[in-house]
C-alpha atoms as a printed R data frame, in Angstrom:
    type eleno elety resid chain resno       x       y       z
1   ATOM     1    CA   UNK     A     1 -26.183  -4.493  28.709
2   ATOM     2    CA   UNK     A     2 -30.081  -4.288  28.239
3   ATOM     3    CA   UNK     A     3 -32.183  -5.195  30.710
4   ATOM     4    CA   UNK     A     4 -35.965  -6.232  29.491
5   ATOM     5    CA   UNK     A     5 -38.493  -5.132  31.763
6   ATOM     6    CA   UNK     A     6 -40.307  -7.648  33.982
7   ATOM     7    CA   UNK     A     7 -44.375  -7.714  33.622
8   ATOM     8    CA   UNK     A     8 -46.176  -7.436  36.986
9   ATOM     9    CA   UNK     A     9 -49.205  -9.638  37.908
10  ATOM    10    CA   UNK     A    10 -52.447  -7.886  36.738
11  ATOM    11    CA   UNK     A    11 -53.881  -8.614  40.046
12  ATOM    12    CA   UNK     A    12 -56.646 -10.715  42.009
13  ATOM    13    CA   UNK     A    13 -59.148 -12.340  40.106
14  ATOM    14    CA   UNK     A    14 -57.550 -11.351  36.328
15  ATOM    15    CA   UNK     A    15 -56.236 -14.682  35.787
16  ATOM    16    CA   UNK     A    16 -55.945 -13.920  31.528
17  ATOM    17    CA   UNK     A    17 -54.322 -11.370  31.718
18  ATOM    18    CA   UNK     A    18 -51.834 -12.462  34.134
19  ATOM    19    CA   UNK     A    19 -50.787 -15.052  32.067
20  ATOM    20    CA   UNK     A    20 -49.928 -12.584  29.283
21  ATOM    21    CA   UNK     A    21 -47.564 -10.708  32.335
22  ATOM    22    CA   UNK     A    22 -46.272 -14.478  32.437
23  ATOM    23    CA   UNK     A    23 -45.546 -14.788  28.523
24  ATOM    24    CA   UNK     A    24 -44.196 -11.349  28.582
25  ATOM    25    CA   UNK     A    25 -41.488 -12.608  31.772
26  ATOM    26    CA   UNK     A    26 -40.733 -16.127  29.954
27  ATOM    27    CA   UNK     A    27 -39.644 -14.052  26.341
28  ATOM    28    CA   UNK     A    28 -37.959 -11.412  28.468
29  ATOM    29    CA   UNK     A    29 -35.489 -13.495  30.295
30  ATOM    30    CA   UNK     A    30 -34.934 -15.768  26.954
31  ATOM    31    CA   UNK     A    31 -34.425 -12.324  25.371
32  ATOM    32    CA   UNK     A    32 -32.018 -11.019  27.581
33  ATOM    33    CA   UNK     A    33 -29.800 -14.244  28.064
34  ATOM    34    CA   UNK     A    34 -29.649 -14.470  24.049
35  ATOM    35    CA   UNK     A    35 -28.748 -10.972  23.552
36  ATOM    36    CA   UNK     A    36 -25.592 -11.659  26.133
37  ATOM    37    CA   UNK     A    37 -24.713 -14.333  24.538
38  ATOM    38    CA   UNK     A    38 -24.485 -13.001  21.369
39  ATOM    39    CA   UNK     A    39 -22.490  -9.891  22.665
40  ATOM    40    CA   UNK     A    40 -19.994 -12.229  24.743
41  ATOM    41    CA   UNK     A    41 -19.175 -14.782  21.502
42  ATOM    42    CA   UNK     A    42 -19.226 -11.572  19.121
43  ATOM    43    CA   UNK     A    43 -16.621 -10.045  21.207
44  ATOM    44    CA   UNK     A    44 -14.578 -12.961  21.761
45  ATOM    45    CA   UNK     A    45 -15.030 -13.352  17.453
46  ATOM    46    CA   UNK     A    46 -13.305 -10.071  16.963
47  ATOM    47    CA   UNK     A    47 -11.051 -10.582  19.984
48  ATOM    48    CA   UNK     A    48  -9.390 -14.075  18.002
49  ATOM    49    CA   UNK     A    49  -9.744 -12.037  14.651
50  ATOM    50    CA   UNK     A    50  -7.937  -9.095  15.876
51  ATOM    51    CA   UNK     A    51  -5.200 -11.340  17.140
52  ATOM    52    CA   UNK     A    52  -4.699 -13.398  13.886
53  ATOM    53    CA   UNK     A    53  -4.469 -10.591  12.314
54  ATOM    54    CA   UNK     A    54  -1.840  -8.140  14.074
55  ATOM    55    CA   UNK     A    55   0.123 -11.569  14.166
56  ATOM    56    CA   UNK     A    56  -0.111 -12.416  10.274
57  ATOM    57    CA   UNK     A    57   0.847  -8.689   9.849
58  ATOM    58    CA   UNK     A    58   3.826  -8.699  12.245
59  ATOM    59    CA   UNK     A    59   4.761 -12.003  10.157
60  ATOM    60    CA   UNK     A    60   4.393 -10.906   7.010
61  ATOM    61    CA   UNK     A    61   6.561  -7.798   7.801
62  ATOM    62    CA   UNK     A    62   9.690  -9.956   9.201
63  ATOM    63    CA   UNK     A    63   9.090 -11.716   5.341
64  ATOM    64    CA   UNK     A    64   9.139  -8.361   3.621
65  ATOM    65    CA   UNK     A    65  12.220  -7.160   5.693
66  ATOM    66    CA   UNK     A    66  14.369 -10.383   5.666
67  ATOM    67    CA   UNK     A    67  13.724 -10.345   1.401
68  ATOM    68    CA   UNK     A    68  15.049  -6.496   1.526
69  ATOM    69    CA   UNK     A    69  17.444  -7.337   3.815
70  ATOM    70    CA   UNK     A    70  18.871 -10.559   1.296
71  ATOM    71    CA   UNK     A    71  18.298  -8.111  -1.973
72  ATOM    72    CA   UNK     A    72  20.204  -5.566  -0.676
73  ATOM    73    CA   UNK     A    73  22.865  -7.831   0.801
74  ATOM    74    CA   UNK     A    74  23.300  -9.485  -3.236
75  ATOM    75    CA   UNK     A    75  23.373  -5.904  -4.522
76  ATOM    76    CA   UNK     A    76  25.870  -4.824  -1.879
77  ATOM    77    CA   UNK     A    77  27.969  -7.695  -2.651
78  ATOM    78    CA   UNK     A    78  27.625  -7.383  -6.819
79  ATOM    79    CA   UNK     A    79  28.982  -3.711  -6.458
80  ATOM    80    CA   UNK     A    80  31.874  -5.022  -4.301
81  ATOM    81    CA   UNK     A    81  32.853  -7.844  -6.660
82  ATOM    82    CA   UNK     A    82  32.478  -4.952  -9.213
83  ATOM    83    CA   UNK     A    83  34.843  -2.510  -7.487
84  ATOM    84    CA   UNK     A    84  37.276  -5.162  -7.126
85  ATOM    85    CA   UNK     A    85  37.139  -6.119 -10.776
86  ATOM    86    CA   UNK     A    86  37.913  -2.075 -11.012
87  ATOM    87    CA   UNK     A    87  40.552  -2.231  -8.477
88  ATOM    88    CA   UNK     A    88  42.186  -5.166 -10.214
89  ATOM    89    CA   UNK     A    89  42.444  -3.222 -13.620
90  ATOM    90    CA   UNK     A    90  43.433  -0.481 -12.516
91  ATOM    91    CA   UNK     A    91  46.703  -2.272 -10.128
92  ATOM    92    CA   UNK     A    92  47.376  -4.233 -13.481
93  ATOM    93    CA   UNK     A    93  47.355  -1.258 -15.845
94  ATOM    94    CA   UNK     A    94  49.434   0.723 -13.082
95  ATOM    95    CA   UNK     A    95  52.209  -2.369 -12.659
96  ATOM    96    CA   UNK     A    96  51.963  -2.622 -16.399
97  ATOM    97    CA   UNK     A    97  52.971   1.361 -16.965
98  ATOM    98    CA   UNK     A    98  55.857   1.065 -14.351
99  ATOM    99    CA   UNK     A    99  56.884  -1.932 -15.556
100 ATOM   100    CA   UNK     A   100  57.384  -0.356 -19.651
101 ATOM   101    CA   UNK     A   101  58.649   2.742 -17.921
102 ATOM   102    CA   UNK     A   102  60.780   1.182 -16.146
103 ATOM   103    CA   UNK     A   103  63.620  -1.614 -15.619
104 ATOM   104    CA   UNK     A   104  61.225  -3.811 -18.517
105 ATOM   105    CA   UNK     A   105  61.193  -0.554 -20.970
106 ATOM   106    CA   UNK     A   106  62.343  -1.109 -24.705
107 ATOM   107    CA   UNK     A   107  65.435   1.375 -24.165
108 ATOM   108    CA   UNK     A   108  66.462  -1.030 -21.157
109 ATOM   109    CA   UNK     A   109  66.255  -4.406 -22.828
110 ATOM   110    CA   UNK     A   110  70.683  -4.341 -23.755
111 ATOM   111    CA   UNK     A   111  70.825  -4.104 -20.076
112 ATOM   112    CA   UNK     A   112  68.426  -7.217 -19.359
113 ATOM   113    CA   UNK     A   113  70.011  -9.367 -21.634
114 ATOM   114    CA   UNK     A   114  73.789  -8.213 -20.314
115 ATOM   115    CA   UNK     A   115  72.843  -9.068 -16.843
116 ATOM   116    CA   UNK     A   116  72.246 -12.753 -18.046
């Protein structure tokens, strides 16, 4: 913090100029209580600033990461409706090739029907 000097009396008998030493004391203390003042509410200024802003950040990253977190999640859960789309086709073809090759095959129909 600055301190601004302090004037000292001129002495006996040099009653103008003490008055200047007087002026010079009254702007000095005015001085010095302004400049803390203006150091203590610029600090506090930043101090709130600071704050909003590491806690807008720290928001705004829970929004980013809960959107990645739901994109992936739709992606994840297109590819698995996907795979069992795949997983379907590939059971039907399968039960569909046993099937023909074997008790529903062409050459086995006579003994279908003769069951009956």
């Amino acid at each position: 913090m600055t301190t601004y000097p302090a004037f000292a009396p001129a002495g006996q008998g040099a009653d103008f100029l003490n008055i200047f030493a007087q002026l010079g004391n009254a702007y000095s203390h005015s001085l010095q209580s302004t400049t803390q003042e203006i150091w203590m509410s610029s600090i506090r200024i930043v101090q709130e600033h600071a704050a909003r802003a590491i806690a807008n950040a720290s928001q705004d990253c829970m929004a980013a990461l809960a959107r990645n977190a739901v994109d992936i999640q739709q992606r994840s859960l297109a590819d698995i409706v996907g795979a069992n789309q795949e997983a379907m086709t590939l059971m039907g073809s399968a039960f569909t090739n046993a099937m023909m090759a074997g008790v529903a095959a062409p050459q086995n129909y006579a003994r279908l029907l003769s069951r009956a």
